Coordinates of C-alpha atoms in Angstrom, one line a residue:
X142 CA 0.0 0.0 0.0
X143 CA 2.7 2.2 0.9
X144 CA 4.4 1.4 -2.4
X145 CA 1.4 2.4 -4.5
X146 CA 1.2 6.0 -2.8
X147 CA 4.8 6.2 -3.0
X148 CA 5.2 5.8 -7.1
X149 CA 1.8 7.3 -6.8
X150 CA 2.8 10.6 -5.5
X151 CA 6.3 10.3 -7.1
X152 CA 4.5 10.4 -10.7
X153 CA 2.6 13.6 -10.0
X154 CA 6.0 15.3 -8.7
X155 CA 7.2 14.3 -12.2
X156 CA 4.1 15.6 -13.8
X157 CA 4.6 19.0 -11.9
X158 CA 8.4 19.1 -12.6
X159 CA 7.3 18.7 -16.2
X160 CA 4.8 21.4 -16.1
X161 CA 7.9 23.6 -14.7
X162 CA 10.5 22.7 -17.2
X163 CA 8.6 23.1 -20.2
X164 CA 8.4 26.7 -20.5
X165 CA 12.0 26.9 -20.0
X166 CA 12.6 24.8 -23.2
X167 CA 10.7 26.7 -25.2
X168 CA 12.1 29.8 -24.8
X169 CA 15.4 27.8 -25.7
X170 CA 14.0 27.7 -29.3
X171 CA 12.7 31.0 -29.6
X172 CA 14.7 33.6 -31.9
X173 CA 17.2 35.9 -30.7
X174 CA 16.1 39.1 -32.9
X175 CA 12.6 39.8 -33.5
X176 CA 11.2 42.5 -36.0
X177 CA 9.3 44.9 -34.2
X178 CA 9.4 47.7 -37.1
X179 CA 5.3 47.6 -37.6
X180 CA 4.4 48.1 -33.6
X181 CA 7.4 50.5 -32.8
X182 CA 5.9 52.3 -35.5
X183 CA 8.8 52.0 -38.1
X184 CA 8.0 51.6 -41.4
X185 CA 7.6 52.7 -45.1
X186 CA 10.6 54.5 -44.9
X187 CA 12.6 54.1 -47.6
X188 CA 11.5 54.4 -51.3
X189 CA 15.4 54.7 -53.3
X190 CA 16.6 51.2 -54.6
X191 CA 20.4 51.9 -55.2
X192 CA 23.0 50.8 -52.6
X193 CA 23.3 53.8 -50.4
X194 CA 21.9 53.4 -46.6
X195 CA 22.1 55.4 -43.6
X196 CA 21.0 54.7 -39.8
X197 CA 22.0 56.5 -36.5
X198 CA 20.6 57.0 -33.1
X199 CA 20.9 59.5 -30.5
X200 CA 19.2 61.3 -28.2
X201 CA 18.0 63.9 -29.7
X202 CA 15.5 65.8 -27.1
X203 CA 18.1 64.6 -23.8
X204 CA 15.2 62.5 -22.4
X205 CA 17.5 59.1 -22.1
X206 CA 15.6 57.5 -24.5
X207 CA 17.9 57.1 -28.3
X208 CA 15.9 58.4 -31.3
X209 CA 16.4 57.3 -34.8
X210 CA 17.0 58.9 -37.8
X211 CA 17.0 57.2 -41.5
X212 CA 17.8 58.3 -44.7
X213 CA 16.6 57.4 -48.2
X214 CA 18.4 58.4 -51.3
X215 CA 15.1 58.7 -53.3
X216 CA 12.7 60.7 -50.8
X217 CA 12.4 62.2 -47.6
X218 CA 14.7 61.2 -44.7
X219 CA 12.9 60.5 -41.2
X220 CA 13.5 61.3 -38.0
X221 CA 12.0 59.5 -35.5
X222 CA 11.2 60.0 -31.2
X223 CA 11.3 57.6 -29.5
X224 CA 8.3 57.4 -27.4
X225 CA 9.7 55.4 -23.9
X226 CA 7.3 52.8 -24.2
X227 CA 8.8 50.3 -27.2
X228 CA 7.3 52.7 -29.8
X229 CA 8.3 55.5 -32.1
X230 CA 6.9 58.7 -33.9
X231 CA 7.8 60.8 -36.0
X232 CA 9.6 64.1 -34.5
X233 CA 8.0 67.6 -34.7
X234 CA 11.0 68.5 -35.9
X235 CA 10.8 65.7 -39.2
X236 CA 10.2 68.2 -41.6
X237 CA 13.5 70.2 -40.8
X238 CA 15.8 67.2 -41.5
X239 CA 14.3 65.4 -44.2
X240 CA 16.2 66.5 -46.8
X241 CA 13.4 65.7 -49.8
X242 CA 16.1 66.9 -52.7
X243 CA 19.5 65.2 -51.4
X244 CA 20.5 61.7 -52.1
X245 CA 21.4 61.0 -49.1
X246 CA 23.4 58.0 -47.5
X247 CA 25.0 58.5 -44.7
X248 CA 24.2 59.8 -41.1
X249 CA 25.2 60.1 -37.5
X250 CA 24.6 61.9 -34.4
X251 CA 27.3 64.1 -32.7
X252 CA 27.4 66.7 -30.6
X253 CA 30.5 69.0 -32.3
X254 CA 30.1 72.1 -30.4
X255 CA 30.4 70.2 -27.0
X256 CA 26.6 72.4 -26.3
X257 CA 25.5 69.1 -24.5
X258 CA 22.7 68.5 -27.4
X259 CA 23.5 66.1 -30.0
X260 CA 23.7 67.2 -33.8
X261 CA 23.1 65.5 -36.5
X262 CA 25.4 65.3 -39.9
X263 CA 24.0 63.5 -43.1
X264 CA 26.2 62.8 -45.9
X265 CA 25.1 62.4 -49.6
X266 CA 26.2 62.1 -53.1
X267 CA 26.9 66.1 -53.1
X268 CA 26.8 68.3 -50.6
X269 CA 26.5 67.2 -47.0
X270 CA 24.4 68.6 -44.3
X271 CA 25.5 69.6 -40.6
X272 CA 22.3 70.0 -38.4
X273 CA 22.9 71.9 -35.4
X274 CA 20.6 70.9 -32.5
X275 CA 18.9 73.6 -30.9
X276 CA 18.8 72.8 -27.2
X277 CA 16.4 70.4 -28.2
X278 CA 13.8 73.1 -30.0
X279 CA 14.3 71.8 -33.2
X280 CA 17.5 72.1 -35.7
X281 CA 19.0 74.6 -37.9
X282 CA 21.4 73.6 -41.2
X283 CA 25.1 75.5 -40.1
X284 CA 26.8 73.5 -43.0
X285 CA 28.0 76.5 -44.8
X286 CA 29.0 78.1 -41.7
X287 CA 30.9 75.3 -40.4
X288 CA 33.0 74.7 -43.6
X289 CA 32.2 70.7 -43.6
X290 CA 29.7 70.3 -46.7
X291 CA 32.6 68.1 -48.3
X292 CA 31.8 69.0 -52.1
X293 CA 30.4 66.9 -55.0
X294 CA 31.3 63.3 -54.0
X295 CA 29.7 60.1 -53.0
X296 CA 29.9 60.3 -49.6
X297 CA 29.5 57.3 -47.6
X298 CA 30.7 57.1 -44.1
X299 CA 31.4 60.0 -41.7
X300 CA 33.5 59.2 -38.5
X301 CA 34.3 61.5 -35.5
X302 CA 37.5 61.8 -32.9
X303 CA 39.4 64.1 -31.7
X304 CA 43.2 63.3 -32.8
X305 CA 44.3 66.5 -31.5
X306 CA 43.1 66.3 -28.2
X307 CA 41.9 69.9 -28.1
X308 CA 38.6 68.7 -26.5
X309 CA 36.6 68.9 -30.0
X310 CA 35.6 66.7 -32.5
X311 CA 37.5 66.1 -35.7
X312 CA 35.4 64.7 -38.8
X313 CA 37.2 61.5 -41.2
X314 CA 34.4 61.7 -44.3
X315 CA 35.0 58.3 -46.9
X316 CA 34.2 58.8 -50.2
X317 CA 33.7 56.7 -52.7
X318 CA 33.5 57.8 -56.2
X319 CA 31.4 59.3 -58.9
X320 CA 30.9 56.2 -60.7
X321 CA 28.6 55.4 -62.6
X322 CA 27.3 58.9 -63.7
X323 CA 31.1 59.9 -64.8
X324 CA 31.8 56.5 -66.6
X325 CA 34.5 54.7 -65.0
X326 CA 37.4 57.3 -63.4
X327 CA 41.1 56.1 -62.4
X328 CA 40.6 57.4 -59.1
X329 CA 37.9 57.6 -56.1
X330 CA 36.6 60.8 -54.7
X331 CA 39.3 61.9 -52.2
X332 CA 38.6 61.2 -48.7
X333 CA 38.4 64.7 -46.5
X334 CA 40.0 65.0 -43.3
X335 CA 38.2 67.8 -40.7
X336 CA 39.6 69.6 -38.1
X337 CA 37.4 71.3 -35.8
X338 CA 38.9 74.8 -35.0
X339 CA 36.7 74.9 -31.7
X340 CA 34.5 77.5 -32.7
X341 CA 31.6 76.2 -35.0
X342 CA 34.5 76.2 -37.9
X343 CA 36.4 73.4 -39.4
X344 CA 40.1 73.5 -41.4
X345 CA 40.2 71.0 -44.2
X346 CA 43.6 69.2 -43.3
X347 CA 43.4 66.2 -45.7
X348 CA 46.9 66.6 -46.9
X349 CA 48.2 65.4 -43.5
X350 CA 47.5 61.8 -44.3
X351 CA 49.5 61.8 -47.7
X352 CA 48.4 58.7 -49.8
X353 CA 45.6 56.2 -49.8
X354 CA 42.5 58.5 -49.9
X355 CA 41.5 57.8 -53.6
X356 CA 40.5 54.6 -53.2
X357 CA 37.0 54.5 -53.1
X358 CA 36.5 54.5 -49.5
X359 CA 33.5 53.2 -47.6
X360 CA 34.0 53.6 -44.2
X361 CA 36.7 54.6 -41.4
X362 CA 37.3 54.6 -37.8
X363 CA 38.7 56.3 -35.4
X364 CA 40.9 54.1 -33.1
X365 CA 43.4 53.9 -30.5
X366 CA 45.1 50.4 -31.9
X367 CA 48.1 50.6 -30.4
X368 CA 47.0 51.7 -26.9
X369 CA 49.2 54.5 -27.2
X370 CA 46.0 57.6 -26.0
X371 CA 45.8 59.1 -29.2
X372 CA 43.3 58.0 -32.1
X373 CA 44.5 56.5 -34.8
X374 CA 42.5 56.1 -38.3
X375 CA 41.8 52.5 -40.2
X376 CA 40.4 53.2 -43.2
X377 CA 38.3 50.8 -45.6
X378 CA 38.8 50.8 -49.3
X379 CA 37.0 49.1 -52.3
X380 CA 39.6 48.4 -55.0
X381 CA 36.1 48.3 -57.8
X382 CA 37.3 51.5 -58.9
X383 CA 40.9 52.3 -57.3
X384 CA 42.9 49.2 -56.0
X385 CA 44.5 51.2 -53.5
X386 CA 44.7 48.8 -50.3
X387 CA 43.2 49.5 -46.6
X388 CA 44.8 52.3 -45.0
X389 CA 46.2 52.2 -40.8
X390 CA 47.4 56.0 -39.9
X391 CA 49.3 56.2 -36.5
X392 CA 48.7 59.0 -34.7
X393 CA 52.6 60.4 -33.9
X394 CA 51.1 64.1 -32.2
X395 CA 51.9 67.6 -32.9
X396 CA 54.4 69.1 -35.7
X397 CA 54.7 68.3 -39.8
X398 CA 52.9 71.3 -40.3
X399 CA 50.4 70.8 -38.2
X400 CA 49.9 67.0 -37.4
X401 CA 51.8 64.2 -37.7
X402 CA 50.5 60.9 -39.2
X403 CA 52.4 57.5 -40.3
X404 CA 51.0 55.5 -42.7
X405 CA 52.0 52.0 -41.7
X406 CA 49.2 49.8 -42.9
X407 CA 51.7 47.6 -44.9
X408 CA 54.2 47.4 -42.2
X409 CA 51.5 46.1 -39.6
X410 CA 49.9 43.8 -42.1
X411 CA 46.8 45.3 -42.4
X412 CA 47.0 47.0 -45.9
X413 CA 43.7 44.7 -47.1
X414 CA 43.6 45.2 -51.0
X415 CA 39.5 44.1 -51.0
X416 CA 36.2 45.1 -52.0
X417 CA 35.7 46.8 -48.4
X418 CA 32.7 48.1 -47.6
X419 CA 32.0 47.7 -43.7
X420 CA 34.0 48.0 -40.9
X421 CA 33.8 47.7 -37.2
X422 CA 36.3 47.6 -34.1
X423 CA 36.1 46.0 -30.9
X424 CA 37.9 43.7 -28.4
X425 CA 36.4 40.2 -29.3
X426 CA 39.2 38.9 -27.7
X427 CA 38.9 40.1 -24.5
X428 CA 43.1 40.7 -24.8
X429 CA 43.0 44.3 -24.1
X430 CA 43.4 45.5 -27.8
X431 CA 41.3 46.6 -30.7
X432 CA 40.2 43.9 -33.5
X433 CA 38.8 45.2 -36.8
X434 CA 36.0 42.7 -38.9
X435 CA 35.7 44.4 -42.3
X436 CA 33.1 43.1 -44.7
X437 CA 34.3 41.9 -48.2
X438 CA 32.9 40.0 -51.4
X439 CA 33.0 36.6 -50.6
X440 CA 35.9 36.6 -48.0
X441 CA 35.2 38.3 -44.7
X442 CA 38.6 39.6 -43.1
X443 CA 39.6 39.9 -39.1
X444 CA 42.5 41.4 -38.2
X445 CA 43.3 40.2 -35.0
X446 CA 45.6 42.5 -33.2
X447 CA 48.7 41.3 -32.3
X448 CA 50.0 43.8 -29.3
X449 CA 53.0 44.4 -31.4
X450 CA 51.7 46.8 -33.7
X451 CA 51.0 44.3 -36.1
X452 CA 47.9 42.3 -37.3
X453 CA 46.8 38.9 -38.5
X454 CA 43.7 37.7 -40.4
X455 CA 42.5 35.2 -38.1
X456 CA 38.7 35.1 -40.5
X457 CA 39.1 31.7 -41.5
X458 CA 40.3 30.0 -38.1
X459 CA 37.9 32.2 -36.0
X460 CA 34.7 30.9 -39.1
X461 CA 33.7 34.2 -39.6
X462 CA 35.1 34.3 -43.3
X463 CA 31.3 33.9 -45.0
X464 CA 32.6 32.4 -47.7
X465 CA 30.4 33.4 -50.9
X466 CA 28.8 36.0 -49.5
X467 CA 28.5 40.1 -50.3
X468 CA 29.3 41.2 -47.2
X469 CA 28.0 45.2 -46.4
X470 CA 27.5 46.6 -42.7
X471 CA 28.4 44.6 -39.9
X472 CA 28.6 45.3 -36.1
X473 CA 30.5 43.6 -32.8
X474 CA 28.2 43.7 -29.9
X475 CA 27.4 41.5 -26.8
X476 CA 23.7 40.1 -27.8
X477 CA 23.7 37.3 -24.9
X478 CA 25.4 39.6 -22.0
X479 CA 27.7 36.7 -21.6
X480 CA 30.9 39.4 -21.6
X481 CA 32.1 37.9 -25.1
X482 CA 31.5 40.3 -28.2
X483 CA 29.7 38.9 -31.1
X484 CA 29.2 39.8 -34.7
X485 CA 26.6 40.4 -36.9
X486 CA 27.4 40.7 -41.0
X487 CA 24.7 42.4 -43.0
X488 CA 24.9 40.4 -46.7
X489 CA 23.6 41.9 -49.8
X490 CA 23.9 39.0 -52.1
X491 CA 25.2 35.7 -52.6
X492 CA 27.3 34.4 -54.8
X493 CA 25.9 30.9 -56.9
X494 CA 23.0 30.6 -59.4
X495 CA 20.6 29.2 -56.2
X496 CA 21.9 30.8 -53.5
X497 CA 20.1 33.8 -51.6
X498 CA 21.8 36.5 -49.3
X499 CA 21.3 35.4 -45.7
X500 CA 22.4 37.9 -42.9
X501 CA 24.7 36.3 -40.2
X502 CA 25.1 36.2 -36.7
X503 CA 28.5 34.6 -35.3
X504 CA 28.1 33.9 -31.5
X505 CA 31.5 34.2 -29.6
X506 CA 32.8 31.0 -28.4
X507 CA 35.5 32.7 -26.0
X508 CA 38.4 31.0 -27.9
X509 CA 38.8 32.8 -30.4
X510 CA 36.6 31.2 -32.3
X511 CA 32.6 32.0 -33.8
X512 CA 29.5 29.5 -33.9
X513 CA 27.3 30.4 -37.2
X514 CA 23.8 30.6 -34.8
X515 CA 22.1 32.5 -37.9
X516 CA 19.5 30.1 -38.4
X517 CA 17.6 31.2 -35.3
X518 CA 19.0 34.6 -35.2
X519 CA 15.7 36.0 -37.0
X520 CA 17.4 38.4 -39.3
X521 CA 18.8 35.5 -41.7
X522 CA 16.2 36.5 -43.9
X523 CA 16.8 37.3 -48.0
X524 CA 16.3 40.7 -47.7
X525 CA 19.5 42.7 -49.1
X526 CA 21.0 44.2 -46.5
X527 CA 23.3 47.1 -46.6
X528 CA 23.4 48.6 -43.2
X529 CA 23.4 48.3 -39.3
X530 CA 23.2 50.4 -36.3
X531 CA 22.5 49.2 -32.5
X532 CA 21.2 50.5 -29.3
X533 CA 19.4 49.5 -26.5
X534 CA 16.6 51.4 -27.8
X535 CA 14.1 50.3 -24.8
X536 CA 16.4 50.7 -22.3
X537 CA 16.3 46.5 -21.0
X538 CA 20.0 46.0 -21.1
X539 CA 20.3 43.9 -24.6
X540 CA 21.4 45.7 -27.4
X541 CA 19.0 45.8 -30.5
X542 CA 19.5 46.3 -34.6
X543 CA 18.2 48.7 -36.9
X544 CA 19.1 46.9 -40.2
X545 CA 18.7 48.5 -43.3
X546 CA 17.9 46.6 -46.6
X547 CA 18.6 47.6 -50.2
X548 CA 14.8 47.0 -51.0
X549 CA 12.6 46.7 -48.4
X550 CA 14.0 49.8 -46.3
X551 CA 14.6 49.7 -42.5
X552 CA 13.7 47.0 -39.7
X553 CA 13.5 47.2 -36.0
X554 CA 14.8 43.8 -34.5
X555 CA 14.4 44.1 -30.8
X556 CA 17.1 41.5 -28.8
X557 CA 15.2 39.2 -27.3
X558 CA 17.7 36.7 -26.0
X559 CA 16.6 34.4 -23.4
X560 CA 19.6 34.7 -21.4
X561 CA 19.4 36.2 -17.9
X562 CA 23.1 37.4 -17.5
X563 CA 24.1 40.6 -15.7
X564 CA 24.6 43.7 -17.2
X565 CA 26.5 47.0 -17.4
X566 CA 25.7 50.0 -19.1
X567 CA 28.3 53.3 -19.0
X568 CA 27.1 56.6 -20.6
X569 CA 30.2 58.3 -20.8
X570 CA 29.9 62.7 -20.9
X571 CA 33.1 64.9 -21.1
X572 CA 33.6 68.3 -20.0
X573 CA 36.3 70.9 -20.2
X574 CA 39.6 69.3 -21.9
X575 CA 37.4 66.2 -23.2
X576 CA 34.5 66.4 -25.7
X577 CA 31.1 66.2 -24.3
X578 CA 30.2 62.8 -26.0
X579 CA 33.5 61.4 -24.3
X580 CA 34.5 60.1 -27.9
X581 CA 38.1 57.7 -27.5
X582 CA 37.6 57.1 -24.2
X583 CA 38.7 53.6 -23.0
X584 CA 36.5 52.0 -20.7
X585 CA 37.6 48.4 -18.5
X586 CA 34.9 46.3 -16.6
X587 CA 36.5 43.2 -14.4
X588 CA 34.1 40.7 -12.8
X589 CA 34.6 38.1 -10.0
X590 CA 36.4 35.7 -12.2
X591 CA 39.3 38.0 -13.2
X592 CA 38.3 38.6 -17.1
X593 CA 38.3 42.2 -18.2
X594 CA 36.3 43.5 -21.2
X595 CA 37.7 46.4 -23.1
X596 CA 35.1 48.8 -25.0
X597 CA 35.9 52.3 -27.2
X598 CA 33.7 55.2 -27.4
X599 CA 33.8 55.0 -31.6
X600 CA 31.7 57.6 -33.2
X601 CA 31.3 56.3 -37.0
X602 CA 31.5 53.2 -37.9
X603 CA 30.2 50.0 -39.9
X604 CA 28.5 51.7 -43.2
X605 CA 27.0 55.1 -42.9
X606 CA 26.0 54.5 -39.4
X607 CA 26.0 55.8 -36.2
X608 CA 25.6 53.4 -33.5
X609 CA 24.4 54.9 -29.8
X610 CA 27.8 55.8 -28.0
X611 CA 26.6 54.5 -24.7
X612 CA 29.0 51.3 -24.0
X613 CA 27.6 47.9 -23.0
X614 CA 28.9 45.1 -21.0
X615 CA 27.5 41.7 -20.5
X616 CA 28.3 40.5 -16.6
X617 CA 28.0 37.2 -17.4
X618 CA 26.7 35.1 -14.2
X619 CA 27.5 38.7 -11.8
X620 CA 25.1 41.3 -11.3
X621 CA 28.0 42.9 -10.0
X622 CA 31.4 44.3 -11.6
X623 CA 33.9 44.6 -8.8
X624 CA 36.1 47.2 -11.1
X625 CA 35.1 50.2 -13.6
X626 CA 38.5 51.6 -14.8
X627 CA 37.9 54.8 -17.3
X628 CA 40.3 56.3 -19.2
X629 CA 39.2 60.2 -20.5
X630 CA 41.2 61.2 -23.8
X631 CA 43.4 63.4 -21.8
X632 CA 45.0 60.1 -19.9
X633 CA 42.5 60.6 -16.5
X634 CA 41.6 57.5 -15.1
X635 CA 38.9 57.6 -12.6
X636 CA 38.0 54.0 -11.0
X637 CA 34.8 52.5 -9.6
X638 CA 34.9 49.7 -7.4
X639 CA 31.8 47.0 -7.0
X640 CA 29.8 48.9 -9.7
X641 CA 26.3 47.4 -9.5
X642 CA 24.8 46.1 -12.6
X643 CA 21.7 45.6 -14.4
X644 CA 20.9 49.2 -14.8
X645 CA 22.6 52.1 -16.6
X646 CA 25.1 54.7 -15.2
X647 CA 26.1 57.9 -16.4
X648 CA 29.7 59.2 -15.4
X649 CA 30.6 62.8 -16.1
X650 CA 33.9 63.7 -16.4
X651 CA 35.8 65.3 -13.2
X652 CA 32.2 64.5 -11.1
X653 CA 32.6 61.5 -8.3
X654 CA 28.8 60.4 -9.2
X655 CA 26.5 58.8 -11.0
X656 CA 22.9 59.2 -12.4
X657 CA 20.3 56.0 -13.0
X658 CA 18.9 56.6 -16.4
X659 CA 14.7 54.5 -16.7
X660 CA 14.2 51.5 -17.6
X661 CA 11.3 50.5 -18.7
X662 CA 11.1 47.1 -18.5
X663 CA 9.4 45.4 -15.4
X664 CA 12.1 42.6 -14.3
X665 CA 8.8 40.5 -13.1
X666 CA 7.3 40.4 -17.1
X667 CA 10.5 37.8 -17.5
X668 CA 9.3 36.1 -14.5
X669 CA 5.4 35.4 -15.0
X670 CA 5.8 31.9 -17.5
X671 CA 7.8 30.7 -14.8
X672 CA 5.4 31.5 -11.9
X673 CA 2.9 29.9 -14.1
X674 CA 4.8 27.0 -14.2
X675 CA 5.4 26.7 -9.9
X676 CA 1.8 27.2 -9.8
X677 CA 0.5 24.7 -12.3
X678 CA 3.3 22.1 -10.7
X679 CA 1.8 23.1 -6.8
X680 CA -2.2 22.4 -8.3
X681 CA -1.1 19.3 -9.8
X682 CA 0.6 17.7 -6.2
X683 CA -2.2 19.6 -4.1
X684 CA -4.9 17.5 -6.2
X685 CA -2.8 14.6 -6.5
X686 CA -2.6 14.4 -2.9
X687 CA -5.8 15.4 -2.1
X688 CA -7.0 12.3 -4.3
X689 CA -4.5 10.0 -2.7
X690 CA -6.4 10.7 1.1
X691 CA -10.0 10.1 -0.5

């Protein structure tokens, strides 16, 4: 008798414990990115069909929340607020930025007049536009004033640092060239180096880079790769029109007329001669320096960074390579909060009579190595993509995509990872010797086990984007980081110790403190299919036993 009750009352634990479990599996099998463009109100943006993109966020109003602005080469750009509650609309101040007449590709956020309101530049095939941000009443167009509109070329990437270290921002514009409308030129548009005299003005100071800035360019960076404080330039090129190879400029400092520069791409094995078109920089690593993943036709390319100045391609052995596909944007960012950067590559086309274009997603193994989880990445999807920007546009500590697609204009993939690792966001602002979007600043987390992630404060990057400058850190298993080392671009290093997580801090430069920005996720939403699940299991054994005693 005691038997029967026994197996009895063991079968409806198992039924209960089954009733708990089950939930848990399928979120296992749910997709990581989910498009969210049609109920954040994102959509029917884009009309143009060529291959020129543009996405950035920032905050545009100062209200903590990133706003989003797109441009189309064939209509009306959009700006868009972001509403605080998962949706968008568009901004009163839409019809000042729009830009109906421009082909437009290009864009990013910046604040260049270190006001504490971020502007907005848009490049184009022609002139480009500089936007001033009017304490968050609208914008007005400076560009004439400010001396940046670049000329007639095909702009495609615009990329902000300050190499001087005056405490302003200094503008990198690539250019790619006037083909096809002037046949097929020797040359690409020259790129145009910026220099921001400090005082709503700019000096064009290209010729202090010397060679390398006719070939076609698609994209640049501004980078501190050899971990020296100053911001060096990588610079993509597409050999289509110009073989001229990648170009690395070190940063040497002051004199040779104005600036000095080196160009040592060759010497540090990083003078790629590719079809470049997208670059971005991080520490996948986790080795303290900064990688670069550049998007290619058919072969993907990461330069692993040696420590020595020099660089390796390590595509192949890390399976990030993509063999066979048209490689456009692409991005490094943390999707699963485990502390290990990851990559997404935005693919236009593939190569083979049956093949389509599939976007990919490369998880970070921690050895140096990618797993291909595209398959249940949800943005795999054929639709042509060209361009990527991220942010943690509703503010739940996962980092989300804005992709933009060659035809079917821009999607909103909101991260919806299933993993329930710590997290760590820094929103970096600089004040007297450092610009006010803290722009090359260096910023270290350690956690319990001793590994230390590395993250840049890049302004410009991947192609025509402009990525939301606050920096994220997955915790892993902590909700804790037990050190926060920053270093400001004038070599200041302020430390935090036991920094907690799951929220996001701002740190102002020369201020001891910190400011909780919302969040408007409720941490018990994640919670409810689990209590579900207990209560089923506790119904189940309170009936089970109840029918046991009668």
């Amino acid at each position: 008798m005691r038997s029967s009750i026994f197996n009895r009352l063991a079968a409806v634990v198992f039924l209960g414990l089954l009733m708990f479990i089950r939930p848990v599996q399928a979120q296992d099998e749910e997709t990581i990115f989910v498009d969210v463009s049609q109920t954040a109100g994102i959509g029917d943006n884009r009309r143009g069909s060529e291959k020129a993109i543009g996405q950035a966020w920032g905050d545009v109003n100062n209200d903590g929340w990133p706003d989003l602005y797109v441009t189309d080469h064939a209509g009306p750009n959009s700006l868009y607020q972001n509403n605080g509650d998962g949706t968008f609309s568009l901004s009163s101040f839409n019809n000042k930025v729009v830009l109906p007449e421009k082909y437009s590709t290009g864009a990013i956020f910046i604040d260049y007049d270190n006001d504490g309101w971020q502007d907005l530049y848009v490049l184009a095939w022609g002139e480009n536009t500089l936007f001033k941000n009017l304490a968050g009443e609208g914008f007005t167009k400076v560009t004439a004033d400010a001396g940046i509109g670049g000329g007639d070329k095909n702009s495609k990437t615009a990329s902000w640092g300050d190499f001087n270290q005056d405490g302003f921002l200094d503008l990198y514009i690539a250019n790619w060239a006037c083909y096809p409308r002037c046949g097929r030129p020797l040359y690409g548009d020259s790129d145009k180096l910026y220099q921001n005299n400090g005082d709503g003005t700019f000096t064009d100071v290209t010729q202090l880079l010397g060679g390398k800035i006719t070939g076609s360019g698609f994209v640049a960076s501004f980078t501190d790769f050899d971990n020296d404080g100053d911001l060096d330039i990588y610079l993509v090129n597409d050999e289509f029109i110009n073989p001229v190879r990648n170009g690395l400029w070190r940063n040497d400092g002051a004199g040779c007329d104005g600036w000095c520069f080196t160009e040592l791409s060759e010497s540090a094995d990083a003078d790629i001669r590719m079809m470049g078109m997208g670059l971005t920089t991080a520490d996948y690593d986790n080795d303290g320096d900064q990688d670069f993943y550049i998007s290619n036709v058919s072969h993907m390319v990461l330069l692993e960074n040696m420590g020595d100045g020099s660089f390796q391609d390590s595509a192949e052995a890390a399976g990030v390579d993509a063999v066979g596909s048209v490689g456009w944007g692409n991005v490094f960012l943390d999707y699963d909060n485990d502390g290990w950067q990851d990559i997404v590559l935005g693919v236009s086309d593939a190569m083979g009579k049956e093949a389509e274009p599939q976007n990919r997603l490369y998880k970070n193994l921690k050895d140096g190595s990618f797993a291909d989880v595209s398959q249940n990445s949800g943005i795999s999807g054929p639709e042509r993509t060209l361009g990527i920007a991220t942010a943690d546009y509703n503010r739940d500590g996962q980092v989300d995509l804005l992709v933009g697609n060659f035809i079917d204009g821009y999607r909103l993939f909101e991260n919806r990872s299933e993993s329930d690792n710590g997290w760590l966001a820094l929103k970096l602002v600089g004040d007297g010797p450092i610009n006010r979007d803290a722009v090359g600043s260096v910023v270290k987390v350690t956690t319990a086990d001793g590994m230390t992630q590395m993250r840049e404060v890049i302004a410009g990057s991947g192609l025509g984007a402009g990525n939301e400058l606050t920096l994220n850190f997955g915790l892993g298993k902590y909700t804790t980081a037990e050190r926060v080392e920053i270093r400001w671009p004038d070599g200041t290093v302020d430390s935090l110790d036991n920094v907690v997580g799951n929220r996001q801090m701002t740190v102002q430069y020369g201020v001891a403190s910190e400011r909780l920005l919302p969040t408007p996720t409720d941490p018990a939403n994640d919670t409810l299919p689990m209590i579900g699940a207990l209560l089923g299991a506790i119904a189940i054994l309170f009936l089970g036993f109840k029918a046991m005693i009668e």
